[in-house]
Short mmCIF file of C-alpha atoms and ligand atoms in Angstrom, two decimals:
data_model
loop_
_atom_site.label_atom_id
_atom_site.label_comp_id
_atom_site.label_asym_id
_atom_site.label_seq_id
_atom_site.Cartn_x
_atom_site.Cartn_y
_atom_site.Cartn_z
CA MET A 1255 134.27 111.50 109.50
CA ASN A 1256 132.31 108.25 109.73
CA GLN A 1257 128.67 108.01 108.75
CA ALA A 1258 127.33 108.15 112.32
CA THR A 1259 129.13 111.46 112.87
CA PHE A 1260 128.03 112.75 109.47
CA ILE A 1261 124.41 112.01 110.38
CA ARG A 1262 124.63 113.61 113.82
CA GLN A 1263 126.30 116.76 112.52
CA LEU A 1264 124.17 117.07 109.38
CA PRO A 1265 121.96 120.17 109.67
CA LYS A 1266 118.35 118.96 109.90
CA VAL A 1267 114.90 120.43 109.45
CA GLU A 1268 111.93 118.82 111.16
CA LEU A 1269 108.44 119.22 109.65
CA HIS A 1270 106.40 116.56 111.45
CA LEU A 1271 106.62 116.72 115.22
CA HIS A 1272 103.75 116.65 117.72
CA ILE A 1273 104.82 118.59 120.78
CA GLU A 1274 102.64 116.35 122.99
CA GLY A 1275 104.64 113.44 121.57
CA THR A 1276 107.87 114.79 123.07
CA LEU A 1277 106.64 114.20 126.64
CA GLU A 1278 109.31 111.91 128.07
CA PRO A 1279 108.21 109.58 130.90
CA GLU A 1280 110.47 111.41 133.38
CA MET A 1281 108.80 114.74 132.64
CA MET A 1282 105.39 113.05 132.74
CA PHE A 1283 106.18 112.05 136.33
CA GLN A 1284 107.55 115.47 137.30
CA LEU A 1285 104.49 117.26 135.94
CA ALA A 1286 102.10 114.75 137.48
CA GLN A 1287 103.67 115.48 140.85
CA ARG A 1288 103.72 119.26 140.30
CA ASN A 1289 100.05 119.27 139.25
CA GLN A 1290 98.90 116.54 141.66
CA ILE A 1291 97.63 114.22 138.96
CA ASP A 1292 97.38 110.46 139.43
CA LEU A 1293 99.16 108.36 136.84
CA PRO A 1294 98.21 104.73 136.19
CA PHE A 1295 101.94 103.87 136.34
CA ALA A 1296 104.30 103.49 139.29
CA SER A 1297 107.48 104.74 137.61
CA PRO A 1298 108.90 106.13 134.36
CA GLN A 1299 110.23 102.61 133.65
CA GLU A 1300 106.70 101.24 133.88
CA VAL A 1301 105.51 103.91 131.44
CA LYS A 1302 108.20 102.92 128.96
CA ALA A 1303 107.28 99.27 129.30
CA ALA A 1304 103.71 100.15 128.26
CA TYR A 1305 104.92 101.53 124.91
CA GLU A 1306 104.29 98.37 122.92
CA PHE A 1307 101.98 99.41 120.12
CA THR A 1308 100.08 97.27 117.62
CA ASN A 1309 98.68 100.08 115.46
CA LEU A 1310 97.98 103.84 115.46
CA GLN A 1311 94.99 103.63 117.83
CA SER A 1312 96.87 101.65 120.48
CA PHE A 1313 99.40 104.51 120.54
CA LEU A 1314 96.84 107.32 120.53
CA ASP A 1315 95.05 105.91 123.59
CA ILE A 1316 98.22 106.12 125.68
CA TYR A 1317 99.38 109.41 124.12
CA TYR A 1318 96.18 111.28 125.02
CA GLN A 1319 96.40 109.88 128.55
CA GLY A 1320 99.98 111.15 128.89
CA ALA A 1321 98.94 114.68 127.89
CA ASN A 1322 96.70 114.90 130.99
CA VAL A 1323 99.67 116.07 133.08
CA LEU A 1324 99.98 119.30 131.03
CA ILE A 1325 98.04 122.01 132.87
CA GLU A 1326 99.87 125.33 133.31
CA GLU A 1327 101.53 127.59 130.75
CA GLN A 1328 104.88 126.68 132.34
CA ASP A 1329 104.20 123.00 131.61
CA PHE A 1330 103.83 123.73 127.89
CA TYR A 1331 106.94 125.91 128.06
CA ASP A 1332 108.99 123.17 129.79
CA LEU A 1333 107.79 120.55 127.31
CA THR A 1334 108.70 122.69 124.30
CA TRP A 1335 112.01 123.83 125.76
CA ALA A 1336 113.07 120.22 126.45
CA TYR A 1337 112.30 119.39 122.80
CA LEU A 1338 114.32 122.38 121.56
CA LEU A 1339 117.31 121.18 123.60
CA LYS A 1340 117.00 117.83 121.79
CA CYS A 1341 116.97 119.79 118.53
CA GLN A 1342 120.19 121.49 119.52
CA GLN A 1343 121.83 118.10 120.24
CA ASP A 1344 120.67 116.74 116.89
CA ASN A 1345 121.61 119.82 114.85
CA VAL A 1346 118.00 120.56 113.97
CA ILE A 1347 118.20 124.14 112.72
CA HIS A 1348 114.51 124.67 111.95
CA THR A 1349 111.38 122.90 113.20
CA GLU A 1350 107.66 123.16 112.47
CA ILE A 1351 105.77 121.99 115.52
CA PHE A 1352 102.24 120.51 115.66
CA PHE A 1353 100.02 120.90 118.67
CA ASP A 1354 96.58 119.41 119.34
CA PRO A 1355 94.49 122.12 121.08
CA GLN A 1356 91.43 119.89 121.52
CA THR A 1357 93.44 117.45 123.66
CA HIS A 1358 93.75 120.31 126.16
CA THR A 1359 90.59 122.40 125.73
CA ALA A 1360 88.52 119.24 126.31
CA ARG A 1361 90.11 119.09 129.81
CA GLY A 1362 89.33 122.73 130.56
CA ILE A 1363 92.77 124.11 129.68
CA HIS A 1364 92.52 127.39 127.80
CA PHE A 1365 93.76 127.56 124.23
CA ASP A 1366 95.68 130.73 125.18
CA THR A 1367 97.55 128.91 127.98
CA VAL A 1368 98.76 126.23 125.58
CA ILE A 1369 99.86 128.55 122.80
CA ALA A 1370 101.51 131.02 125.18
CA GLY A 1371 103.76 128.36 126.72
CA ILE A 1372 104.79 126.85 123.38
CA ASP A 1373 105.37 130.26 121.78
CA ARG A 1374 107.48 131.58 124.67
CA ALA A 1375 109.77 128.55 124.48
CA MET A 1376 110.11 128.98 120.72
CA LYS A 1377 111.12 132.61 121.15
CA ASP A 1378 113.77 131.51 123.67
CA GLY A 1379 114.80 128.78 121.23
CA LEU A 1380 115.53 131.40 118.60
CA GLU A 1381 117.31 133.77 121.00
CA GLN A 1382 119.33 131.26 122.99
CA LEU A 1383 119.80 128.36 120.58
CA GLY A 1384 119.44 130.00 117.16
CA ILE A 1385 116.72 127.51 116.18
CA THR A 1386 113.93 128.89 114.00
CA SER A 1387 110.45 127.42 114.32
CA ARG A 1388 106.79 127.64 113.34
CA ILE A 1389 103.56 126.32 114.91
CA ILE A 1390 100.87 124.29 113.13
CA MET A 1391 97.60 123.56 114.91
CA CYS A 1392 96.01 120.14 114.27
CA PHE A 1393 92.35 119.20 114.37
CA LEU A 1394 91.64 115.82 115.95
CA ARG A 1395 89.84 113.94 113.18
CA HIS A 1396 88.02 111.53 115.54
CA LEU A 1397 86.09 114.56 116.87
CA ASP A 1398 83.34 116.25 114.88
CA GLU A 1399 83.36 119.16 112.45
CA GLU A 1400 81.68 121.45 114.98
CA SER A 1401 84.50 120.99 117.47
CA ALA A 1402 87.05 121.76 114.75
CA PHE A 1403 85.18 124.96 113.87
CA GLU A 1404 85.23 125.96 117.55
CA VAL A 1405 88.96 125.50 117.87
CA LEU A 1406 89.56 127.37 114.61
CA GLU A 1407 87.65 130.29 116.14
CA MET A 1408 89.92 130.16 119.21
CA ALA A 1409 92.99 130.26 116.95
CA LEU A 1410 92.00 133.44 115.12
CA PRO A 1411 93.42 135.87 117.74
CA HIS A 1412 96.70 133.93 117.47
CA LYS A 1413 97.14 134.10 113.70
CA ASP A 1414 100.48 135.82 114.22
CA LYS A 1415 101.79 132.70 116.02
CA ILE A 1416 100.16 129.88 114.00
CA ILE A 1417 101.21 129.37 110.38
CA GLY A 1418 98.93 126.55 109.41
CA VAL A 1419 96.38 123.90 110.30
CA GLY A 1420 96.70 120.13 110.07
CA LEU A 1421 94.68 116.97 110.64
CA ASP A 1422 95.76 114.13 112.92
CA SER A 1423 94.53 111.29 115.17
CA SER A 1424 92.63 108.18 113.98
CA GLU A 1425 92.83 108.06 110.18
CA LEU A 1426 90.65 104.98 109.61
CA GLY A 1427 86.98 105.99 109.56
CA HIS A 1428 87.74 109.74 109.60
CA PRO A 1429 88.58 110.72 106.02
CA PRO A 1430 89.64 114.24 104.96
CA GLU A 1431 86.25 115.02 103.38
CA LYS A 1432 84.81 115.25 106.94
CA PHE A 1433 86.81 118.50 107.34
CA GLU A 1434 86.47 120.04 103.89
CA ARG A 1435 84.48 123.05 105.14
CA VAL A 1436 86.70 123.73 108.18
CA PHE A 1437 89.79 123.65 105.98
CA SER A 1438 88.13 125.97 103.50
CA LYS A 1439 87.45 128.48 106.30
CA ALA A 1440 91.01 128.06 107.61
CA ARG A 1441 92.43 128.83 104.16
CA ASP A 1442 90.15 131.87 103.87
CA GLU A 1443 91.62 133.04 107.18
CA GLY A 1444 95.13 132.74 105.73
CA PHE A 1445 96.32 129.45 107.22
CA ILE A 1446 98.44 127.05 105.15
CA THR A 1447 97.06 123.48 105.30
CA VAL A 1448 98.56 120.01 105.78
CA ALA A 1449 97.02 116.65 106.68
CA HIS A 1450 98.04 113.22 107.91
CA ALA A 1451 97.04 110.88 105.08
CA GLY A 1452 98.13 107.48 103.85
CA GLU A 1453 99.71 106.48 107.17
CA GLU A 1454 97.27 103.62 107.88
CA GLY A 1455 94.53 104.85 105.58
CA PRO A 1456 94.00 104.26 101.85
CA VAL A 1457 95.37 106.30 98.93
CA SER A 1458 91.96 107.96 98.57
CA ASN A 1459 92.83 109.91 101.73
CA ILE A 1460 95.92 111.30 99.99
CA TYR A 1461 93.97 112.23 96.85
CA ASN A 1462 91.21 113.86 98.90
CA SER A 1463 93.65 115.77 101.11
CA LEU A 1464 95.15 117.24 97.94
CA GLU A 1465 91.90 117.91 96.14
CA LEU A 1466 89.49 118.84 98.94
CA LEU A 1467 91.77 120.25 101.66
CA ASN A 1468 94.29 121.88 99.29
CA VAL A 1469 97.20 120.76 101.43
CA SER A 1470 100.76 121.99 100.87
CA ARG A 1471 102.30 118.83 102.36
CA ILE A 1472 101.13 115.29 103.12
CA ASP A 1473 102.06 114.01 106.57
CA HIS A 1474 103.27 110.39 106.28
CA GLY A 1475 101.81 109.54 102.85
CA VAL A 1476 103.77 106.29 102.61
CA ARG A 1477 100.74 104.35 101.36
CA CYS A 1478 101.03 106.33 98.08
CA ALA A 1479 103.18 103.42 96.88
CA ASP A 1480 99.95 101.42 96.44
CA ASP A 1481 99.06 103.62 93.44
CA GLU A 1482 101.52 104.19 90.58
CA GLN A 1483 99.56 107.14 89.23
CA LEU A 1484 99.66 108.84 92.60
CA VAL A 1485 103.41 108.31 92.94
CA ALA A 1486 103.85 109.94 89.51
CA LEU A 1487 101.58 112.84 90.52
CA LEU A 1488 103.47 113.43 93.79
CA ALA A 1489 106.82 113.37 91.99
CA GLU A 1490 105.68 115.71 89.24
CA SER A 1491 104.04 118.20 91.61
CA LYS A 1492 106.96 117.98 94.09
CA MET A 1493 104.38 117.48 96.83
CA PRO A 1494 106.33 116.98 100.07
CA LEU A 1495 105.79 113.89 102.23
CA THR A 1496 106.79 114.22 105.89
CA VAL A 1497 107.79 110.62 106.57
CA CYS A 1498 108.44 109.32 110.10
CA PRO A 1499 110.49 106.09 109.93
CA LEU A 1500 110.60 105.05 113.61
CA SER A 1501 106.92 105.93 114.03
CA ASN A 1502 106.01 103.73 111.07
CA THR A 1503 107.83 100.68 112.41
CA LYS A 1504 106.59 101.20 116.01
CA LEU A 1505 102.98 101.45 114.76
CA LYS A 1506 103.43 98.50 112.36
CA VAL A 1507 102.86 100.46 109.18
CA PHE A 1508 105.99 98.52 108.11
CA ASP A 1509 107.14 95.36 109.93
CA GLU A 1510 110.85 96.20 109.76
CA MET A 1511 112.89 99.26 108.82
CA ARG A 1512 114.33 97.34 105.86
CA ASP A 1513 110.77 97.05 104.50
CA HIS A 1514 110.24 100.83 104.70
CA ASN A 1515 109.73 102.52 101.32
CA ILE A 1516 111.25 105.92 102.16
CA VAL A 1517 114.47 105.35 100.21
CA GLU A 1518 112.60 103.94 97.22
CA LEU A 1519 110.35 107.03 97.20
CA LEU A 1520 113.39 109.34 97.47
CA ARG A 1521 115.03 107.59 94.50
CA ARG A 1522 111.83 107.88 92.49
CA GLY A 1523 112.15 111.65 92.82
CA LEU A 1524 109.55 112.39 95.50
CA CYS A 1525 110.13 115.25 97.92
CA VAL A 1526 110.43 113.01 100.98
CA THR A 1527 111.70 114.19 104.36
CA ILE A 1528 112.68 112.42 107.61
CA ASN A 1529 110.87 113.38 110.84
CA SER A 1530 110.37 112.05 114.35
CA ASP A 1531 106.55 112.41 114.86
CA ASP A 1532 106.29 111.51 118.59
CA PRO A 1533 109.89 110.86 119.61
CA ALA A 1534 109.25 110.19 123.31
CA TYR A 1535 106.93 107.34 122.33
CA PHE A 1536 108.68 105.91 119.29
CA GLY A 1537 112.23 105.63 120.56
CA GLY A 1538 114.10 108.44 118.89
CA TYR A 1539 114.54 112.03 117.79
CA MET A 1540 115.83 113.23 114.41
CA THR A 1541 119.34 111.73 114.49
CA ASP A 1542 117.91 108.38 115.59
CA ASN A 1543 115.47 108.42 112.67
CA PHE A 1544 118.21 109.22 110.14
CA ARG A 1545 120.43 106.48 111.60
CA ALA A 1546 117.64 103.90 111.59
CA VAL A 1547 117.07 104.51 107.88
CA ALA A 1548 120.80 104.56 107.07
CA GLU A 1549 121.44 101.33 108.97
CA SER A 1550 118.85 99.42 106.97
CA HIS A 1551 119.35 101.04 103.54
CA ALA A 1552 122.68 101.90 101.93
CA LEU A 1553 122.51 105.68 101.63
CA SER A 1554 125.11 108.01 100.16
CA ARG A 1555 126.00 111.30 101.86
CA GLU A 1556 124.31 113.09 98.97
CA GLU A 1557 121.10 111.20 99.69
CA LEU A 1558 121.30 111.96 103.42
CA ALA A 1559 121.76 115.65 102.68
CA LEU A 1560 118.91 115.50 100.16
CA PHE A 1561 116.48 114.78 103.00
CA THR A 1562 117.43 118.13 104.56
CA CYS A 1563 117.41 119.86 101.19
CA ASN A 1564 113.86 118.58 100.56
CA ALA A 1565 112.76 119.68 104.05
CA ILE A 1566 114.08 123.20 103.45
CA ASP A 1567 112.16 123.37 100.15
CA ALA A 1568 109.03 122.04 101.88
CA SER A 1569 109.20 124.32 104.92
CA PHE A 1570 106.77 127.21 105.53
CA ILE A 1571 109.35 130.00 105.80
CA SER A 1572 110.27 132.82 103.46
CA GLU A 1573 112.69 132.38 100.55
CA ALA A 1574 115.21 134.54 102.43
CA GLU A 1575 115.03 132.24 105.47
CA LYS A 1576 115.34 129.17 103.21
CA CYS A 1577 118.52 130.65 101.73
CA VAL A 1578 120.05 130.92 105.20
CA LEU A 1579 119.27 127.24 105.88
CA ARG A 1580 120.62 126.15 102.47
CA GLU A 1581 123.86 127.96 103.20
CA LYS A 1582 124.23 126.11 106.51
CA LEU A 1583 123.62 122.80 104.74
CA ASP A 1584 126.04 123.61 101.88
CA ASP A 1585 128.75 124.73 104.32
CA PHE A 1586 128.46 121.47 106.22
CA VAL A 1587 128.49 119.25 103.13
CA ALA A 1588 131.51 121.13 101.72
CA THR A 1589 133.61 120.54 104.85
CA ALA A 1590 132.35 117.13 106.06
N1 LIG B 1386 99.16 109.90 113.27
C1 LIG B 1386 97.99 110.41 113.64
N2 LIG B 1386 97.83 111.14 114.72
C2 LIG B 1386 98.91 111.41 115.47
C3 LIG B 1386 100.13 110.93 115.13
C4 LIG B 1386 100.29 110.16 113.97
O1 LIG B 1386 101.37 109.68 113.57
N3 LIG B 1386 100.99 111.36 116.09
C5 LIG B 1386 100.29 112.10 116.96
N4 LIG B 1386 99.01 112.14 116.58
ZN1 LIG B 1387 102.03 112.68 113.14
#
């Protein structure tokens, strides 16, 4: 089989995916109509034309606006189900999904409505598509600590559905230390922790996420390359980085895919993974991200499979579940 087919059929595991970032313009229009919400765009084509980003903030402004069409539990179900169908197409066998409760609670949508819709779709995803999944709740770092504590309180009755907490939104000006106490409480409550760090922000955000937030993965983390000691530390500790290639070029973290450091980091022994972040906004789901990297960097099949192998190691599932995923990967590689 050629490399394009190998990449499409390769079993994949996604660890960095914002469910609000899977809202395709067509669904945005459908939901706007269903919920009688005015959109500042005349058509899905006009929405797509507005997706020209200069940095993270220019994306976030439009991304939070898009989420306004999500109102009812069924909306969150439909959104999540559409994403899981994309997973099926791309041979994603396991996914760990972020959601941003504050984006919704700030508009008067109940936390329980959001989680119920996402969770119901994930249960159907397991039953009907055989895709396993987990949910991670993110705090919006541009909001204050008090708001994060409030949303953590809302999450407590849903501990059975939420495996961990994360930190996203505007990295510059909102360092991890702002959330040290909330993360400490979240860990006491049994949540695993992750944080976006070193996407646009400095290496100090990666160090502080590790030291103060006790994270089990760094989301993005590509700026680690600015600090040799940090690269060595990440390699030695096998700290996973959930890298998002198309996101990074769309948000100008790297000018071109050939400038991206993901392959260099992989070859230096870091536990790097490929992920789609906000695929409806950045022009591609998992297969597209793998292909974009492979088209600009000469990658062997072993290296392509290593991205999945790393993601299995870095996932938040039991050893028994990891074994099942490793078997699927090994079976594919043996016959491809
Ligand atoms: N960075 C920060 N916040 C986000 C992102 C991201 O890549 N995607 C959605 N929210
Ligand atoms: Zn992200």
